[in-house]
Structure formats: structure tokens, C-alpha cells
PDB file of C-alpha atoms in Angstrom:
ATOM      1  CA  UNK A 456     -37.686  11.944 -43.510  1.00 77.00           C
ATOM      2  CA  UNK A 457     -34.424  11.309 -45.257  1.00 82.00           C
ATOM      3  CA  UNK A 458     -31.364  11.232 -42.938  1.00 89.00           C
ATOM      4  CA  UNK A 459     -33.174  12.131 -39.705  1.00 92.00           C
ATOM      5  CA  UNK A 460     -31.966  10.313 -36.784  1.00 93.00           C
ATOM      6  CA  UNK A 461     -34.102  11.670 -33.714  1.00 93.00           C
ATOM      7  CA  UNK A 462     -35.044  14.495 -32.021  1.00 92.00           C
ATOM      8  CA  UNK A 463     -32.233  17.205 -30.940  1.00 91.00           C
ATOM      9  CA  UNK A 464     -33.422  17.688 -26.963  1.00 91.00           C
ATOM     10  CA  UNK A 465     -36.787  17.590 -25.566  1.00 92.00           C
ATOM     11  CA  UNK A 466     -39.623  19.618 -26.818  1.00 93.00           C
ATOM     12  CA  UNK A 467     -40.316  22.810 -25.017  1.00 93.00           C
ATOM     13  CA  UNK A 468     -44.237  23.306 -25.352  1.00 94.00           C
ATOM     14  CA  UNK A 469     -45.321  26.090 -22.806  1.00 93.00           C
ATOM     15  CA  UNK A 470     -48.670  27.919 -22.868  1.00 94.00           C
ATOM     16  CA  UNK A 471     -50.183  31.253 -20.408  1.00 92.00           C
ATOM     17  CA  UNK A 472     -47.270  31.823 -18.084  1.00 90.00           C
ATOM     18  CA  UNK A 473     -45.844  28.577 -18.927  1.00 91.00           C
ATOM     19  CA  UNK A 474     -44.681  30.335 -22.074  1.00 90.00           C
ATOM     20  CA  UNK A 475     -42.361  32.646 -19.879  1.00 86.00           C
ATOM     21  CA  UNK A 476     -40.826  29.611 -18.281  1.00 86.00           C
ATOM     22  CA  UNK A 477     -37.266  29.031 -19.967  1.00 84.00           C
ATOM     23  CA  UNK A 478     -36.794  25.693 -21.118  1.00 87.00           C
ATOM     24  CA  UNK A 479     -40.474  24.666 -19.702  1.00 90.00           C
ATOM     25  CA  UNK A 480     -41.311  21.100 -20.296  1.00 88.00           C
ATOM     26  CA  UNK A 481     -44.779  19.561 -19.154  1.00 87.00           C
ATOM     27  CA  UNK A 482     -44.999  16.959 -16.873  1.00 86.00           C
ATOM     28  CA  UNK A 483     -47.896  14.542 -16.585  1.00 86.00           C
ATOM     29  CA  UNK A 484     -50.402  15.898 -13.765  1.00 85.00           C
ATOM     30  CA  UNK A 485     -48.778  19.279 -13.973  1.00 81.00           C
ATOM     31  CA  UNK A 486     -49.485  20.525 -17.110  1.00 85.00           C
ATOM     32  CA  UNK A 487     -52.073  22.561 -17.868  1.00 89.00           C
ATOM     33  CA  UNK A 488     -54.717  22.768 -21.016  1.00 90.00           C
ATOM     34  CA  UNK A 489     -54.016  25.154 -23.761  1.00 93.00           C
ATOM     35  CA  UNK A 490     -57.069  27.262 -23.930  1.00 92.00           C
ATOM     36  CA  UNK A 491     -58.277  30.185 -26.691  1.00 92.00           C
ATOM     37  CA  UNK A 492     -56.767  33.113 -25.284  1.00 92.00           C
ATOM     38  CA  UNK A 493     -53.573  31.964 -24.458  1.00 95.00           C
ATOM     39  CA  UNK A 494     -49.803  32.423 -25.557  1.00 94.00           C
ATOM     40  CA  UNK A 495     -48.240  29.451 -26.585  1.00 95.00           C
ATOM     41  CA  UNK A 496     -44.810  28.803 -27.323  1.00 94.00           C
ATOM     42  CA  UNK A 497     -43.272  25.632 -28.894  1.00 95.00           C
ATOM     43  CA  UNK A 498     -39.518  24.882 -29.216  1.00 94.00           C
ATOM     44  CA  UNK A 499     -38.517  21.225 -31.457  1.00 93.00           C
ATOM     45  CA  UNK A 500     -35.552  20.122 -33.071  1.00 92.00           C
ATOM     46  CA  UNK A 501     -34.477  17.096 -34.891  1.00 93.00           C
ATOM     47  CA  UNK A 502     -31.248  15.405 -35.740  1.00 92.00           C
ATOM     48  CA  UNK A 503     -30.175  14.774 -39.288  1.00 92.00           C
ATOM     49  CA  UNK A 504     -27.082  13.258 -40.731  1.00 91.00           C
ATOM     50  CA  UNK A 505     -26.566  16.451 -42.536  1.00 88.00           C
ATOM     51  CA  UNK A 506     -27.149  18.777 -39.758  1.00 88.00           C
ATOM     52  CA  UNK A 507     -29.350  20.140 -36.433  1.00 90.00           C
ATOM     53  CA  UNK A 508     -32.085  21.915 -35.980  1.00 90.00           C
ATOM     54  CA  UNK A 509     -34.030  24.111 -33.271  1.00 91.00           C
ATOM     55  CA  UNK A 510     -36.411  25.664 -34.222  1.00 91.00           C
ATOM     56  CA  UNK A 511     -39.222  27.956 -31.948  1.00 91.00           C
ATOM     57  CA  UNK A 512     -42.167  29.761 -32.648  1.00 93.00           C
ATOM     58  CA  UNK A 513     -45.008  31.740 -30.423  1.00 93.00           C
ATOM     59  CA  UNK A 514     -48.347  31.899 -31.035  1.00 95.00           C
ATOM     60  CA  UNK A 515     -51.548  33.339 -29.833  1.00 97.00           C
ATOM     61  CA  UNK A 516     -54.295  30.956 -29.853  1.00 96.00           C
ATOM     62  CA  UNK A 517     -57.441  33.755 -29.384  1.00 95.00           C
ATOM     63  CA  UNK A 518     -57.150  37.336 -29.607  1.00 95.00           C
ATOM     64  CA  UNK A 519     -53.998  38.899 -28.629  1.00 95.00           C
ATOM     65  CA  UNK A 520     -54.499  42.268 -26.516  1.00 94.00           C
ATOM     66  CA  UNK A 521     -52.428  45.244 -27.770  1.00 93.00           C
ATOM     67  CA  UNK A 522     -50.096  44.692 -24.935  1.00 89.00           C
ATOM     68  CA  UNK A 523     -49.140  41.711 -26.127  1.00 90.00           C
ATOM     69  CA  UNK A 524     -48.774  42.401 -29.484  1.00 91.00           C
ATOM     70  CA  UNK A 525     -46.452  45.382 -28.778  1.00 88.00           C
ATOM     71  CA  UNK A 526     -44.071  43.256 -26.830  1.00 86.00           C
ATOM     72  CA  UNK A 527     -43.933  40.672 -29.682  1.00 88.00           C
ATOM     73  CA  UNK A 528     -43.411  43.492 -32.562  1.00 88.00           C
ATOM     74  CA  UNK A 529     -40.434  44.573 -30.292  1.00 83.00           C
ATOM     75  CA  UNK A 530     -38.024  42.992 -33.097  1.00 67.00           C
ATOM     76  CA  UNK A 531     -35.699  44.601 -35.296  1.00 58.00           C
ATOM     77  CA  UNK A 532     -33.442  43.380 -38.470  1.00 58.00           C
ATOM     78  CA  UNK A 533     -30.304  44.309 -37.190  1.00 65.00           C
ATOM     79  CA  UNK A 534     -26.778  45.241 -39.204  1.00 69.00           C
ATOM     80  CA  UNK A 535     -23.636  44.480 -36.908  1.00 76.00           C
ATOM     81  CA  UNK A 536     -19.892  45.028 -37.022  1.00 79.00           C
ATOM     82  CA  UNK A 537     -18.060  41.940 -38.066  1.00 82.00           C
ATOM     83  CA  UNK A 538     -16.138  40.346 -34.850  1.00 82.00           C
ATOM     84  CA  UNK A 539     -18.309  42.209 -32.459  1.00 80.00           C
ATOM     85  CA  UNK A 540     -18.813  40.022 -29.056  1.00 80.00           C
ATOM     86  CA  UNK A 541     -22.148  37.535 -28.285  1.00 78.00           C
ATOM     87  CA  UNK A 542     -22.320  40.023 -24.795  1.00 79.00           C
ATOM     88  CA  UNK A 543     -22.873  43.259 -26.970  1.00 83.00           C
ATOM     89  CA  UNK A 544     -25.063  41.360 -29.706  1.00 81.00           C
ATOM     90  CA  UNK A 545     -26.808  40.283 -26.700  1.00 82.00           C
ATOM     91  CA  UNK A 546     -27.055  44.154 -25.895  1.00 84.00           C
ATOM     92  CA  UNK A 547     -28.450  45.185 -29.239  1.00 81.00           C
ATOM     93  CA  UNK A 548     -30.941  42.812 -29.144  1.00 79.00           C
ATOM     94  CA  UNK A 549     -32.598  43.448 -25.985  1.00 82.00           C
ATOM     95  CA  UNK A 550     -32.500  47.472 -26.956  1.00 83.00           C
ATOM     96  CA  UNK A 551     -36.167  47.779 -28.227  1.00 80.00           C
ATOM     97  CA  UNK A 552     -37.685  45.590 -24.577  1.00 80.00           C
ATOM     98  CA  UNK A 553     -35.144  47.926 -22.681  1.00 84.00           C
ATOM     99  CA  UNK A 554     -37.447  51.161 -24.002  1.00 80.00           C
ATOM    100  CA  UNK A 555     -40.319  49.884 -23.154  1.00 80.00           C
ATOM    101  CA  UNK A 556     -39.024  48.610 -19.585  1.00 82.00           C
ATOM    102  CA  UNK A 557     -38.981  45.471 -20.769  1.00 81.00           C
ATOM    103  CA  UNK A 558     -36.254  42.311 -20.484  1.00 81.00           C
ATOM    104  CA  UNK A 559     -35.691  38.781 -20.122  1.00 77.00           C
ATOM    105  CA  UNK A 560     -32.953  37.221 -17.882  1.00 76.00           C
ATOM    106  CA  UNK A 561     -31.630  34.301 -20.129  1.00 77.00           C
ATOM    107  CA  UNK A 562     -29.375  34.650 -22.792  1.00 75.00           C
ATOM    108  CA  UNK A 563     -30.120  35.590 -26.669  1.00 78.00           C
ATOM    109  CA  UNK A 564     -29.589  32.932 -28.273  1.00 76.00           C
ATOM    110  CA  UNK A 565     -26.226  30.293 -28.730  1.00 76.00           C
ATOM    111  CA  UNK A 566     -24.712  27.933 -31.205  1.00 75.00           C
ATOM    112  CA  UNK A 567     -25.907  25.300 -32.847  1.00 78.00           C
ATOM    113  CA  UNK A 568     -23.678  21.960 -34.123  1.00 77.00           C
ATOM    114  CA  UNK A 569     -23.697  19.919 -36.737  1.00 78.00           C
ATOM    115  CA  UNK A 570     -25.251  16.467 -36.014  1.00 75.00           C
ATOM    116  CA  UNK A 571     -23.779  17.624 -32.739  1.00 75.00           C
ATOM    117  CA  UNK A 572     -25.104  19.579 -29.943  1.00 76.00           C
ATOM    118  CA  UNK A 573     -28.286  21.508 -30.117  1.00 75.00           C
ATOM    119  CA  UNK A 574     -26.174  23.737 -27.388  1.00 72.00           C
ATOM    120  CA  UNK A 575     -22.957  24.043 -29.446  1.00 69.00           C
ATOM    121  CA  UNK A 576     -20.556  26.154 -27.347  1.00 64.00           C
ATOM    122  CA  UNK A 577     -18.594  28.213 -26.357  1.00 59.00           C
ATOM    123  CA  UNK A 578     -20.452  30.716 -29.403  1.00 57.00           C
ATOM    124  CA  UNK A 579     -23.675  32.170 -27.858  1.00 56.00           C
ATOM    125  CA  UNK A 580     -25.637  35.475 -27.128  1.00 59.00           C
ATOM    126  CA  UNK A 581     -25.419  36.168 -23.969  1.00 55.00           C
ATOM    127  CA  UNK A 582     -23.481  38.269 -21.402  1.00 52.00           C
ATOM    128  CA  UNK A 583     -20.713  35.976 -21.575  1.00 42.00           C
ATOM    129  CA  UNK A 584     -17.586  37.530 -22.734  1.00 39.00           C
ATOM    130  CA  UNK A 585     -16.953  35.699 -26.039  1.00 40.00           C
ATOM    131  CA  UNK A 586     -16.776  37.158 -29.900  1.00 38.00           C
ATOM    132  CA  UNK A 587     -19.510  35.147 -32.054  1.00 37.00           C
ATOM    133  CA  UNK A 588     -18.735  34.550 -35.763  1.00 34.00           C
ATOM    134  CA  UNK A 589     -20.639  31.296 -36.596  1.00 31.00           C
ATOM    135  CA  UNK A 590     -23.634  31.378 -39.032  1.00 29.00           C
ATOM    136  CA  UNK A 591     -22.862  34.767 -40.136  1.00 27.00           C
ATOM    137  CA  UNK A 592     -22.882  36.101 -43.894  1.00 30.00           C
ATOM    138  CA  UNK A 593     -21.275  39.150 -44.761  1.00 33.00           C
ATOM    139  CA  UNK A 594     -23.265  42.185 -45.522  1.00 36.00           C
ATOM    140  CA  UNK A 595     -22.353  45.601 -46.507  1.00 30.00           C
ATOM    141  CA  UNK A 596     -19.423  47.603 -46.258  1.00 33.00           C
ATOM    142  CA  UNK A 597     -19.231  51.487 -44.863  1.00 35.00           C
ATOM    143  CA  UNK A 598     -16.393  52.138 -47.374  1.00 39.00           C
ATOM    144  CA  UNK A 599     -13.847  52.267 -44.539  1.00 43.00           C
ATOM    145  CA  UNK A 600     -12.087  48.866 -43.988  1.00 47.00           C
ATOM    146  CA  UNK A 601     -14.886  48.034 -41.272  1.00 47.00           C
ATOM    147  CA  UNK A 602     -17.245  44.921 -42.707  1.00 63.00           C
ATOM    148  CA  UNK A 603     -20.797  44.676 -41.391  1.00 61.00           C
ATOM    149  CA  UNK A 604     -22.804  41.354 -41.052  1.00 70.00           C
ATOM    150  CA  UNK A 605     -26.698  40.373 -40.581  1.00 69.00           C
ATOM    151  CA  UNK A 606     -28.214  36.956 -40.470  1.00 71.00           C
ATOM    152  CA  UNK A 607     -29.289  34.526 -42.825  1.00 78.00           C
ATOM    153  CA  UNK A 608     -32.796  33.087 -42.425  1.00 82.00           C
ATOM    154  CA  UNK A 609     -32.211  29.057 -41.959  1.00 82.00           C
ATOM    155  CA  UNK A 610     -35.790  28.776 -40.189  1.00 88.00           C
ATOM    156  CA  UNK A 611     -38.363  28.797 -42.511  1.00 94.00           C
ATOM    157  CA  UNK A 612     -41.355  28.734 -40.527  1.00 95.00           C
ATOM    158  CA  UNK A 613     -44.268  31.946 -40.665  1.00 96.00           C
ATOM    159  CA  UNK A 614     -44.409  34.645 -38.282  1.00 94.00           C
ATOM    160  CA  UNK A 615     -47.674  34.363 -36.489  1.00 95.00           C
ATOM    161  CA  UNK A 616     -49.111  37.898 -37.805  1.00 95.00           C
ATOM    162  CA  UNK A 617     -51.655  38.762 -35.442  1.00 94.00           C
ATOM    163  CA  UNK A 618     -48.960  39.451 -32.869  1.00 94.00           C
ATOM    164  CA  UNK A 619     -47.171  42.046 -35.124  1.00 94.00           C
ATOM    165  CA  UNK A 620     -48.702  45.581 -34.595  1.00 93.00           C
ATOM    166  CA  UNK A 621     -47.457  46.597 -38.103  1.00 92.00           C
ATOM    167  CA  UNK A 622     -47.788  50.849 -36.848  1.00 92.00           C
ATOM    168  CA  UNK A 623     -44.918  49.932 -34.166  1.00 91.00           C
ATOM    169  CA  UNK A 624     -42.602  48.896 -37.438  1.00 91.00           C
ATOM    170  CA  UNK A 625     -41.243  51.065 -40.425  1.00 90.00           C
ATOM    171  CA  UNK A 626     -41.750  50.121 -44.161  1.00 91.00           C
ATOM    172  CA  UNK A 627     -38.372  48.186 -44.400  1.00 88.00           C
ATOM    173  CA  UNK A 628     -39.050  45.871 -41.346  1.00 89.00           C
ATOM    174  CA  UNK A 629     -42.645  44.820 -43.024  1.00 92.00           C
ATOM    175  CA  UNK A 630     -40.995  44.661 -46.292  1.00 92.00           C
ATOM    176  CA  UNK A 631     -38.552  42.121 -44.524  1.00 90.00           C
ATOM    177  CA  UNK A 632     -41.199  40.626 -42.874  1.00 92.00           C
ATOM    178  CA  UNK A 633     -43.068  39.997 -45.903  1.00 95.00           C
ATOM    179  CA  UNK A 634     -40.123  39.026 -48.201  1.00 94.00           C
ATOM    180  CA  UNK A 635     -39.438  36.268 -45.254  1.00 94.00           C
ATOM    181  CA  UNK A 636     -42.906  35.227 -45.568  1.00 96.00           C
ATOM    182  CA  UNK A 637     -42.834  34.773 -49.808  1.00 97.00           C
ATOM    183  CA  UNK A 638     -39.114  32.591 -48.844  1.00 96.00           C
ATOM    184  CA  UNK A 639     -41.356  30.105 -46.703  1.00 96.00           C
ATOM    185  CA  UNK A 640     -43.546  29.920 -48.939  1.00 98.00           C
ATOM    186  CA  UNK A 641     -41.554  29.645 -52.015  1.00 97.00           C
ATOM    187  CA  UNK A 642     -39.160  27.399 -50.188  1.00 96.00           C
ATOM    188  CA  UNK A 643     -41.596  24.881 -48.223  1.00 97.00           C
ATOM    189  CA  UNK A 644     -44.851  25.067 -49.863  1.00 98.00           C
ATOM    190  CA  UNK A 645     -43.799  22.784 -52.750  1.00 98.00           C
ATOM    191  CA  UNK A 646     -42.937  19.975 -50.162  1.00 96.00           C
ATOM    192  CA  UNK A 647     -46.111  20.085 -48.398  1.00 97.00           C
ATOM    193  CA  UNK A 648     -47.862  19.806 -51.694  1.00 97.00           C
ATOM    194  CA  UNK A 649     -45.370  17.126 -52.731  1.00 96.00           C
ATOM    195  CA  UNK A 650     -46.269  15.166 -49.726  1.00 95.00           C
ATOM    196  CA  UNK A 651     -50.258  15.801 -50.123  1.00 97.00           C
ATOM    197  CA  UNK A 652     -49.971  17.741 -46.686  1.00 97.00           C
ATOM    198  CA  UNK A 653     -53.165  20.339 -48.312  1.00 98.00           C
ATOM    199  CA  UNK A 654     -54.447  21.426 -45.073  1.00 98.00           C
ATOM    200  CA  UNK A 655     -50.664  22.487 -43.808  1.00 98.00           C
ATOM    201  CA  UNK A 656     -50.495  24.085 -47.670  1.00 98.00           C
ATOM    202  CA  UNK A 657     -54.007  25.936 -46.892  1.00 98.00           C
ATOM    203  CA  UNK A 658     -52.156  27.068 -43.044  1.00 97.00           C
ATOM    204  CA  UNK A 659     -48.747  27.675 -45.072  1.00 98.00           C
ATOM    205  CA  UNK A 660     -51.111  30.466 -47.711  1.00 98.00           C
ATOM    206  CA  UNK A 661     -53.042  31.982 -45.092  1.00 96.00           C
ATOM    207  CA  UNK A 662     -49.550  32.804 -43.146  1.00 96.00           C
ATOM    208  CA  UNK A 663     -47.729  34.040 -45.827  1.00 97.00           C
ATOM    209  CA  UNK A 664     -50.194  37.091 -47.022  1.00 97.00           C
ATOM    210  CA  UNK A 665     -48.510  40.391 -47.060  1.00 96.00           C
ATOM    211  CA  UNK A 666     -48.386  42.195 -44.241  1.00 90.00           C
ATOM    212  CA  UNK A 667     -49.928  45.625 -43.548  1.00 72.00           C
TER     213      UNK A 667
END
């Protein structure tokens, strides 16, 4: 691949209650086989002269129960306040787990460098008291002086949709959804056909059907 240089850390592969683990990495004669009914969740990154990557993604590999597609269709698009802190974007995020009695007890999410640090600080999502402006595009305005921001999609990898229970969302989060969906597919599915990758083109289809 042009410009890559390595990976960005170690791959996090996790299935079952591996999954859960934060920053779970197998070890040889401790891992354990990924069977049809599990949750699996993958986490890779790669170096490239022109920037980093991390990217994860979870994925059912059976039947997921309705239990655990509610917990995974507890997402939202949000709309912030431009300047607002990583510890109260950290808030707003958790919000939807918190109503179901739900949490996690790492942090959100943190920065990312440029042919740098996967873990680019001091910017991150957490409870840490620290503003977080990185990566940010400007979004609407209230007509008052206060500007409001929301997230640009950089990862362009599918959804898994049989976790999403599309009755838990409203018709603007599976329009979003779905739009995402169209961008992968608009925006990667030419370079798997360029590269003759047709059964990751068949995958990269069967992913990107509407929603609902």
C-alpha cells in the first residue's frame, strides 16, 4: 500500500467476554476460539507517511439476542457546543448506556497523531479535565454567537447491521446510518474492485443495503 510504514500498536482482537476486555490482546495458549454465537471485536491501525489510523469494529458472528442488539443500537449522532471539554463529551456519550443502567469504565475515545502516536495526547474523551477541539468540523449555528460542531466520518468501514435494532432509533439516525453506509460504499468499493478484491466487493454490497 502506498506510503504505509507498519502497523500503529498491536491489534486488539477479542471475542465472548474477551470483547469486554479493554485493550485485550491474545496470547498463545490463552486465547480462546471464536465460535458462531459470539461477539467479536477487532481494533487495527497502520502507519502511513501521510497519516495514522485506528480503526475498530464489533461484530456478531451468529445470531445476536435482543439484549445485545439493544446495547449496540445505544448510539446517537450527536451536535455539541464548540470548545466544550473531552470530560462532558465523555458525558454525552455515555447518556443513552446510563438509561438503560448501562456503562463502561474507560474513557471515550482520545487523539490520534499524524504519523505520530496512535494515543496522541493530551486531547481525549474521557473524565479528564481538558477542552477537545481536534478533528472537529463546524456545524450549525443557533443564531446567537454560540457555534455547534459534530464529527466527520474518517472511518469508512460498515456498521455490522444485525446488531442495530432499527425500532430503538428515529428516522434521522437510520437515515444517517444509511447515508454512512452509501459513503463506504461510494468511497471504498471502487478500490476493492480496482484491486480485484470481488469477494470483499460482494461483503462491501451486502453491508451497505439500506437499513430498516
Amino acid at each position: 500500500m502506498e506510503h504505509f510504514v507498519g502497523t500503529s500498536f498491536t491489534t486488539i482482537s477479542g471475542s465472548g467476554p474477551n470483547a469486554a476486555v479493554i485493550h485485550y490482546r491474545p496470547k498463545p495458549g490463552e486465547s480462546r476460539v471464536i465460535s458462531r454465537g459470539d461477539i467479536y471485536l477487532v481494533d487495527s491501525g497502520g502507519q502511513y507517511k501521510d497519516g495514522t489510523t485506528d480503526v475498530t469494529r464489533t461484530v456478531h458472528m451468529g445470531s445476536p439476542s435482543s439484549r445485545e442488539r439493544e446495547c449496540f443500537t445505544r448510539l446517537t449522532t450527536t451536535v455539541f457546543p464548540k470548545g466544550i471539554m473531552g470530560y462532558s463529551l465523555d458525558a454525552i456519550a455515555r447518556t443513552s448506556l446510563w438509561k438503560a443502567g448501562l456503562d463502561y469504565v474507560h474513557g471515550t475515545g482520545h487523539g490520534v497523531g499524524s504519523y505520530l502516536n496512535v494515543h496522541e495526547g493530551p486531547m481525549r474523551l474521557s473524565s479528564r479535565y481538558n477542552a477537545y477541539d481536534p478533528g472537529l468540523e463546524e456545524g450549525m449555528n443557533n443564531g446567537g454567537n454560540k457555534e455547534f460542531l459534530t464529527f466527520e466520518n474518517l472511518t469508512l468501514v460498515p456498521i455490522q447491521k444485525k446488531l442495530i435494532e432499527p425500532k430503538m432509533l428515529t428516522k434521522e439516525e437510520v437515515s444517517y446510518i444509511n447515508d454512512y453506509h452509501m459513503l463506504c460504499k461510494e468511497k471504498v468499493g471502487p478500490l476493492l474492485k480496482q484491486l480485484g478484491l470481488q469477494d470483499a466487493l460482494n461483503w462491501l454490497n451486502r453491508e451497505t443495503e439500506p437499513l430498516g
